[in-house]
Amino acid sequence: TKAAFGDYQCNAAMSLGKRVGKPPRDVAVRLVAAAQLADVCEAPEIAGPGFLNLRVREDALASRLAVALADPVRLALPLKRAQRIVVDYSSPNIAKEMHVGHLRSTVIGDALARLLELQGHLVVRLNHVGDWGTQFGMLITYLREVAPAALETTGGAARLDGLGISDLVSFYKQAKKRFDEDEVFQSASRAAVVALQAGDPACLAAWRGLCEKSRAEFGLIYQTLGVDERLTERGESFYNGGLEEVVRRLDEAGVLVTSEGARVVFPEGAQPGADAQAG
């Protein structure tokens, strides 16, 4: 920001001028006359075609800082009526590396959570990780082929010895290619997903190992960023136990159709596949 533009610049007169059919500078003059800013700002300056440059008064800033410094815990922020607020963090995918989008949303989420707590709210920090679905059937099937020893278990989870998160990413890419090109591999992957959802011990052990390996990697990044330790994981798998009831209720409502071997709901406006059948 250039000092010549003040601490803040307002361009509201530009759009208001078009709406009321008056030159923006005339609108800016009226805005200055109506604004009550003397206690916090120096006299507003009208610049160019109608920009308003605002400069905060030093004594007003010093006064507000003095009040905040007198309350080092809450910085004199007013308490609001407490609400229970859920803040969704980066929600990375299991067996995949985090990218800059995950880092950005993690930092923003943690900042929002801290600010909301300062205002007196009860904040629930959640990470809705992608830990369920077809990709796990693909990975489990591929690991059985190329690294069966990695699926040896300890404490109910595959150890994945010698494998890092980058290895899992590479395996996923190769498994996805096989899934798209090889019908036999595709069928085996889907069967592994069904077995996982049904609680098959071997599939669950492989899934747990993939989740634990990923959590360890995510944890290092969160620790580096100084993320609050109260962040709770609530993955897609959390809802697996309630899926049967959801399907039953959708079926009763008459909105379920069978398409490509799956029971699905098409939102309004979506076109079901040619093979879609009711029920």
Tab-separated table of C-alpha atoms in Angstrom:
chain	number	residue	atom	x	y	z
A	1	THR	CA	0.000	0.000	0.000
A	2	LYS	CA	1.317	3.423	-0.922
A	3	ALA	CA	1.365	5.991	1.875
A	4	ALA	CA	-0.320	8.486	-0.423
A	5	PHE	CA	-3.443	6.323	-0.409
A	6	GLY	CA	-3.757	6.403	3.388
A	7	ASP	CA	-4.245	3.422	5.697
A	8	TYR	CA	-7.478	2.406	3.975
A	9	GLN	CA	-9.026	3.323	0.646
A	10	CYS	CA	-12.741	3.167	-0.151
A	11	ASN	CA	-14.069	3.050	-3.711
A	12	ALA	CA	-17.777	2.836	-2.837
A	13	ALA	CA	-18.471	6.197	-4.498
A	14	MET	CA	-17.569	4.688	-7.881
A	15	SER	CA	-20.330	2.065	-7.889
A	16	LEU	CA	-22.811	4.300	-6.022
A	17	GLY	CA	-22.322	7.021	-8.643
A	18	LYS	CA	-23.527	4.655	-11.360
A	19	ARG	CA	-26.570	3.626	-9.324
A	20	VAL	CA	-27.721	7.160	-8.502
A	21	GLY	CA	-26.619	8.743	-11.779
A	22	LYS	CA	-24.187	11.247	-10.262
A	23	PRO	CA	-20.436	11.829	-10.649
A	24	PRO	CA	-18.452	9.672	-8.193
A	25	ARG	CA	-16.674	12.735	-6.740
A	26	ASP	CA	-20.043	14.309	-5.876
A	27	VAL	CA	-21.077	11.080	-4.194
A	28	ALA	CA	-17.748	10.969	-2.344
A	29	VAL	CA	-18.359	14.518	-1.010
A	30	ARG	CA	-21.726	13.428	0.368
A	31	LEU	CA	-20.208	10.288	1.902
A	32	VAL	CA	-17.587	12.362	3.702
A	33	ALA	CA	-20.262	14.732	5.012
A	34	ALA	CA	-22.376	11.839	6.326
A	35	ALA	CA	-19.580	9.685	7.751
A	36	GLN	CA	-18.882	9.927	11.478
A	37	LEU	CA	-15.199	9.036	11.623
A	38	ALA	CA	-13.684	11.926	13.571
A	39	ASP	CA	-12.994	9.782	16.637
A	40	VAL	CA	-10.879	7.274	14.702
A	41	CYS	CA	-9.710	8.937	11.465
A	42	GLU	CA	-8.234	12.146	10.243
A	43	ALA	CA	-10.359	14.117	7.769
A	44	PRO	CA	-11.046	11.835	4.761
A	45	GLU	CA	-9.356	12.797	1.517
A	46	ILE	CA	-11.123	12.575	-1.844
A	47	ALA	CA	-8.690	11.472	-4.531
A	48	GLY	CA	-8.912	11.014	-8.292
A	49	PRO	CA	-12.368	10.261	-9.685
A	50	GLY	CA	-13.852	9.647	-6.230
A	51	PHE	CA	-11.667	7.424	-4.053
A	52	LEU	CA	-11.759	8.055	-0.316
A	53	ASN	CA	-8.381	7.839	1.455
A	54	LEU	CA	-8.635	7.232	5.194
A	55	ARG	CA	-5.869	7.616	7.774
A	56	VAL	CA	-6.249	6.302	11.297
A	57	ARG	CA	-5.515	8.865	14.000
A	58	GLU	CA	-2.389	7.975	15.967
A	59	ASP	CA	-3.995	8.810	19.317
A	60	ALA	CA	-6.997	6.569	18.514
A	61	LEU	CA	-4.698	3.693	17.555
A	62	ALA	CA	-2.552	4.201	20.675
A	63	SER	CA	-5.642	4.243	22.887
A	64	ARG	CA	-6.979	0.992	21.425
A	65	LEU	CA	-3.602	-0.719	21.742
A	66	ALA	CA	-3.323	0.361	25.388
A	67	VAL	CA	-6.698	-1.244	26.142
A	68	ALA	CA	-5.667	-4.473	24.385
A	69	LEU	CA	-2.289	-4.650	26.148
A	70	ALA	CA	-4.014	-4.286	29.521
A	71	ASP	CA	-5.732	-7.647	28.822
A	72	PRO	CA	-2.960	-9.946	27.498
A	73	VAL	CA	-5.200	-13.032	27.514
A	74	ARG	CA	-8.180	-11.739	25.499
A	75	LEU	CA	-6.832	-8.420	24.137
A	76	ALA	CA	-10.066	-6.812	25.401
A	77	LEU	CA	-12.174	-8.537	22.762
A	78	PRO	CA	-15.853	-8.461	23.780
A	79	LEU	CA	-17.393	-11.817	24.663
A	80	LYS	CA	-20.208	-12.871	22.378
A	81	ARG	CA	-23.087	-15.242	23.080
A	82	ALA	CA	-21.323	-18.592	23.051
A	83	GLN	CA	-22.090	-20.905	20.159
A	84	ARG	CA	-20.810	-24.337	19.207
A	85	ILE	CA	-18.888	-23.763	15.971
A	86	VAL	CA	-17.285	-26.443	13.802
A	87	VAL	CA	-14.169	-25.419	11.873
A	88	ASP	CA	-13.201	-27.761	9.055
A	89	TYR	CA	-9.451	-27.874	8.478
A	90	SER	CA	-7.444	-29.109	5.478
A	91	SER	CA	-9.126	-32.522	5.178
A	92	PRO	CA	-6.290	-34.279	3.291
A	93	ASN	CA	-6.669	-37.644	1.619
A	94	ILE	CA	-5.189	-40.773	3.148
A	95	ALA	CA	-2.254	-42.257	1.193
A	96	LYS	CA	-1.701	-38.957	-0.626
A	97	GLU	CA	0.692	-36.110	0.037
A	98	MET	CA	-0.615	-32.756	1.210
A	99	HIS	CA	-0.300	-29.841	-1.218
A	100	VAL	CA	-0.272	-26.068	-0.823
A	101	GLY	CA	-4.086	-25.969	-0.791
A	102	HIS	CA	-4.076	-28.153	2.326
A	103	LEU	CA	-1.460	-25.947	3.991
A	104	ARG	CA	-3.450	-22.788	3.228
A	105	SER	CA	-6.736	-24.129	4.594
A	106	THR	CA	-4.964	-25.501	7.678
A	107	VAL	CA	-3.485	-22.104	8.534
A	108	ILE	CA	-6.769	-20.307	7.857
A	109	GLY	CA	-8.752	-22.877	9.840
A	110	ASP	CA	-6.450	-22.679	12.854
A	111	ALA	CA	-6.499	-18.867	12.797
A	112	LEU	CA	-10.303	-18.806	12.652
A	113	ALA	CA	-10.581	-21.338	15.471
A	114	ARG	CA	-8.325	-19.271	17.740
A	115	LEU	CA	-10.185	-16.038	16.996
A	116	LEU	CA	-13.552	-17.669	17.648
A	117	GLU	CA	-12.315	-19.033	20.976
A	118	LEU	CA	-11.141	-15.547	21.954
A	119	GLN	CA	-14.709	-14.396	21.344
A	120	GLY	CA	-15.926	-17.012	23.817
A	121	HIS	CA	-17.270	-19.660	21.423
A	122	LEU	CA	-16.933	-23.437	21.853
A	123	VAL	CA	-14.886	-24.461	18.820
A	124	VAL	CA	-14.779	-28.001	17.444
A	125	ARG	CA	-11.727	-28.514	15.228
A	126	LEU	CA	-12.385	-31.241	12.663
A	127	ASN	CA	-10.440	-32.857	9.855
A	128	HIS	CA	-12.774	-34.636	7.427
A	129	VAL	CA	-10.061	-36.774	5.846
A	130	GLY	CA	-10.687	-38.876	2.751
A	131	ASP	CA	-10.212	-42.332	4.268
A	132	TRP	CA	-12.862	-44.468	2.564
A	133	GLY	CA	-13.919	-45.543	-0.879
A	134	THR	CA	-12.775	-47.152	-4.105
A	135	GLN	CA	-9.187	-45.893	-3.875
A	136	PHE	CA	-8.569	-48.178	-0.898
A	137	GLY	CA	-9.791	-51.221	-2.786
A	138	MET	CA	-7.375	-50.261	-5.561
A	139	LEU	CA	-4.451	-49.765	-3.181
A	140	ILE	CA	-5.081	-52.945	-1.200
A	141	THR	CA	-5.354	-55.010	-4.385
A	142	TYR	CA	-2.196	-53.451	-5.822
A	143	LEU	CA	-0.206	-53.941	-2.599
A	144	ARG	CA	-1.202	-57.595	-2.547
A	145	GLU	CA	0.413	-57.932	-5.969
A	146	VAL	CA	3.586	-55.838	-5.688
A	147	ALA	CA	4.368	-55.665	-1.945
A	148	PRO	CA	2.531	-58.426	-0.058
A	149	ALA	CA	5.105	-58.352	2.763
A	150	ALA	CA	4.096	-54.768	3.525
A	151	LEU	CA	0.656	-56.025	4.514
A	152	GLU	CA	2.001	-58.120	7.403
A	153	THR	CA	0.210	-56.935	10.526
A	154	THR	CA	1.022	-55.870	14.053
A	155	GLY	CA	-1.742	-54.926	16.458
A	156	GLY	CA	-4.420	-55.231	13.784
A	157	ALA	CA	-2.743	-52.884	11.280
A	158	ALA	CA	-0.493	-53.516	8.297
A	159	ARG	CA	3.062	-52.389	9.063
A	160	LEU	CA	3.873	-51.149	5.549
A	161	ASP	CA	7.559	-51.587	6.386
A	162	GLY	CA	9.902	-49.603	4.191
A	163	LEU	CA	7.132	-47.601	2.562
A	164	GLY	CA	6.758	-43.831	2.845
A	165	ILE	CA	3.903	-41.568	1.826
A	166	SER	CA	5.590	-40.904	-1.541
A	167	ASP	CA	5.616	-44.661	-2.202
A	168	LEU	CA	1.890	-44.842	-1.488
A	169	VAL	CA	1.252	-41.953	-3.869
A	170	SER	CA	3.203	-43.767	-6.582
A	171	PHE	CA	1.342	-47.010	-5.889
A	172	TYR	CA	-1.983	-45.171	-6.080
A	173	LYS	CA	-1.145	-43.723	-9.510
A	174	GLN	CA	-0.144	-47.146	-10.804
A	175	ALA	CA	-3.210	-48.764	-9.250
A	176	LYS	CA	-5.492	-46.137	-10.834
A	177	LYS	CA	-3.951	-46.847	-14.248
A	178	ARG	CA	-4.545	-50.575	-13.773
A	179	PHE	CA	-8.093	-49.914	-12.591
A	180	ASP	CA	-8.888	-47.919	-15.740
A	181	GLU	CA	-7.314	-50.423	-18.137
A	182	ASP	CA	-7.665	-53.872	-16.558
A	183	GLU	CA	-11.183	-55.231	-15.953
A	184	VAL	CA	-9.901	-58.099	-13.800
A	185	PHE	CA	-8.004	-55.671	-11.547
A	186	GLN	CA	-11.066	-53.406	-11.491
A	187	SER	CA	-13.308	-56.241	-10.319
A	188	ALA	CA	-10.791	-57.293	-7.650
A	189	SER	CA	-10.536	-53.706	-6.403
A	190	ARG	CA	-14.296	-53.352	-6.109
A	191	ALA	CA	-14.486	-56.672	-4.295
A	192	ALA	CA	-11.848	-55.381	-1.838
A	193	VAL	CA	-13.934	-52.249	-1.210
A	194	VAL	CA	-17.005	-54.351	-0.467
A	195	ALA	CA	-14.942	-56.564	1.854
A	196	LEU	CA	-13.527	-53.496	3.622
A	197	GLN	CA	-16.979	-52.026	4.160
A	198	ALA	CA	-18.190	-55.384	5.439
A	199	GLY	CA	-15.374	-55.527	8.022
A	200	ASP	CA	-13.055	-58.110	6.481
A	201	PRO	CA	-10.101	-58.396	8.942
A	202	ALA	CA	-7.364	-58.454	6.276
A	203	CYS	CA	-8.779	-55.466	4.408
A	204	LEU	CA	-9.306	-53.551	7.642
A	205	ALA	CA	-5.706	-54.222	8.696
A	206	ALA	CA	-4.410	-52.926	5.361
A	207	TRP	CA	-6.681	-49.868	5.633
A	208	ARG	CA	-5.554	-49.123	9.194
A	209	GLY	CA	-1.923	-49.322	8.125
A	210	LEU	CA	-2.499	-46.852	5.292
A	211	CYS	CA	-4.308	-44.469	7.651
A	212	GLU	CA	-1.621	-44.658	10.348
A	213	LYS	CA	1.192	-44.089	7.843
A	214	SER	CA	-0.620	-41.027	6.501
A	215	ARG	CA	-1.494	-39.633	9.944
A	216	ALA	CA	2.156	-39.760	10.944
A	217	GLU	CA	3.069	-37.709	7.859
A	218	PHE	CA	0.229	-35.227	8.403
A	219	GLY	CA	1.189	-34.909	12.064
A	220	LEU	CA	4.716	-33.771	11.215
A	221	ILE	CA	3.341	-30.998	9.010
A	222	TYR	CA	0.743	-29.918	11.566
A	223	GLN	CA	3.417	-29.848	14.258
A	224	THR	CA	5.659	-27.673	12.076
A	225	LEU	CA	2.748	-25.270	11.494
A	226	GLY	CA	1.936	-25.169	15.219
A	227	VAL	CA	-1.612	-26.426	14.698
A	228	ASP	CA	-3.701	-26.815	17.851
A	229	GLU	CA	-3.425	-30.376	19.172
A	230	ARG	CA	-7.192	-30.548	19.715
A	231	LEU	CA	-7.719	-31.090	15.986
A	232	THR	CA	-9.927	-34.188	15.696
A	233	GLU	CA	-10.079	-36.545	12.737
A	234	ARG	CA	-13.561	-37.339	11.459
A	235	GLY	CA	-13.027	-39.254	8.240
A	236	GLU	CA	-15.495	-40.590	5.726
A	237	SER	CA	-15.198	-43.993	7.430
A	238	PHE	CA	-16.882	-42.495	10.509
A	239	TYR	CA	-20.199	-42.636	8.644
A	240	ASN	CA	-19.887	-46.207	7.373
A	241	GLY	CA	-21.965	-47.587	10.227
A	242	GLY	CA	-24.917	-45.394	9.294
A	243	LEU	CA	-24.933	-46.058	5.554
A	244	GLU	CA	-27.351	-48.991	5.700
A	245	GLU	CA	-29.971	-46.888	7.454
A	246	VAL	CA	-29.473	-44.021	4.987
A	247	VAL	CA	-29.923	-46.367	2.021
A	248	ARG	CA	-33.052	-47.838	3.602
A	249	ARG	CA	-34.619	-44.419	4.089
A	250	LEU	CA	-33.723	-43.304	0.557
A	251	ASP	CA	-35.238	-46.509	-0.792
A	252	GLU	CA	-38.438	-45.901	1.167
A	253	ALA	CA	-38.547	-42.368	-0.235
A	254	GLY	CA	-38.425	-43.809	-3.745
A	255	VAL	CA	-35.370	-41.825	-4.896
A	256	LEU	CA	-32.908	-44.702	-5.278
A	257	VAL	CA	-32.038	-46.067	-8.713
A	258	THR	CA	-29.631	-48.785	-9.769
A	259	SER	CA	-26.969	-47.633	-12.234
A	260	GLU	CA	-23.770	-49.425	-13.298
A	261	GLY	CA	-24.220	-51.932	-10.489
A	262	ALA	CA	-24.580	-49.305	-7.763
A	263	ARG	CA	-27.593	-47.852	-5.971
A	264	VAL	CA	-27.472	-44.102	-6.384
A	265	VAL	CA	-29.525	-40.898	-6.076
A	266	PHE	CA	-29.429	-38.481	-9.001
A	267	PRO	CA	-29.943	-34.842	-7.962
A	268	GLU	CA	-32.599	-32.790	-9.705
A	269	GLY	CA	-31.500	-31.941	-13.223
A	270	ALA	CA	-28.942	-34.772	-13.482
A	271	GLN	CA	-29.372	-37.336	-16.229
A	272	PRO	CA	-29.351	-40.992	-15.095
A	273	GLY	CA	-27.373	-43.436	-17.207
A	274	ALA	CA	-29.095	-45.445	-19.908
A	275	ASP	CA	-29.015	-48.550	-17.688
A	276	ALA	CA	-30.580	-46.819	-14.631
A	277	GLN	CA	-33.501	-48.710	-13.102
A	278	ALA	CA	-35.747	-47.680	-10.238
A	279	GLY	CA	-35.114	-49.317	-6.889
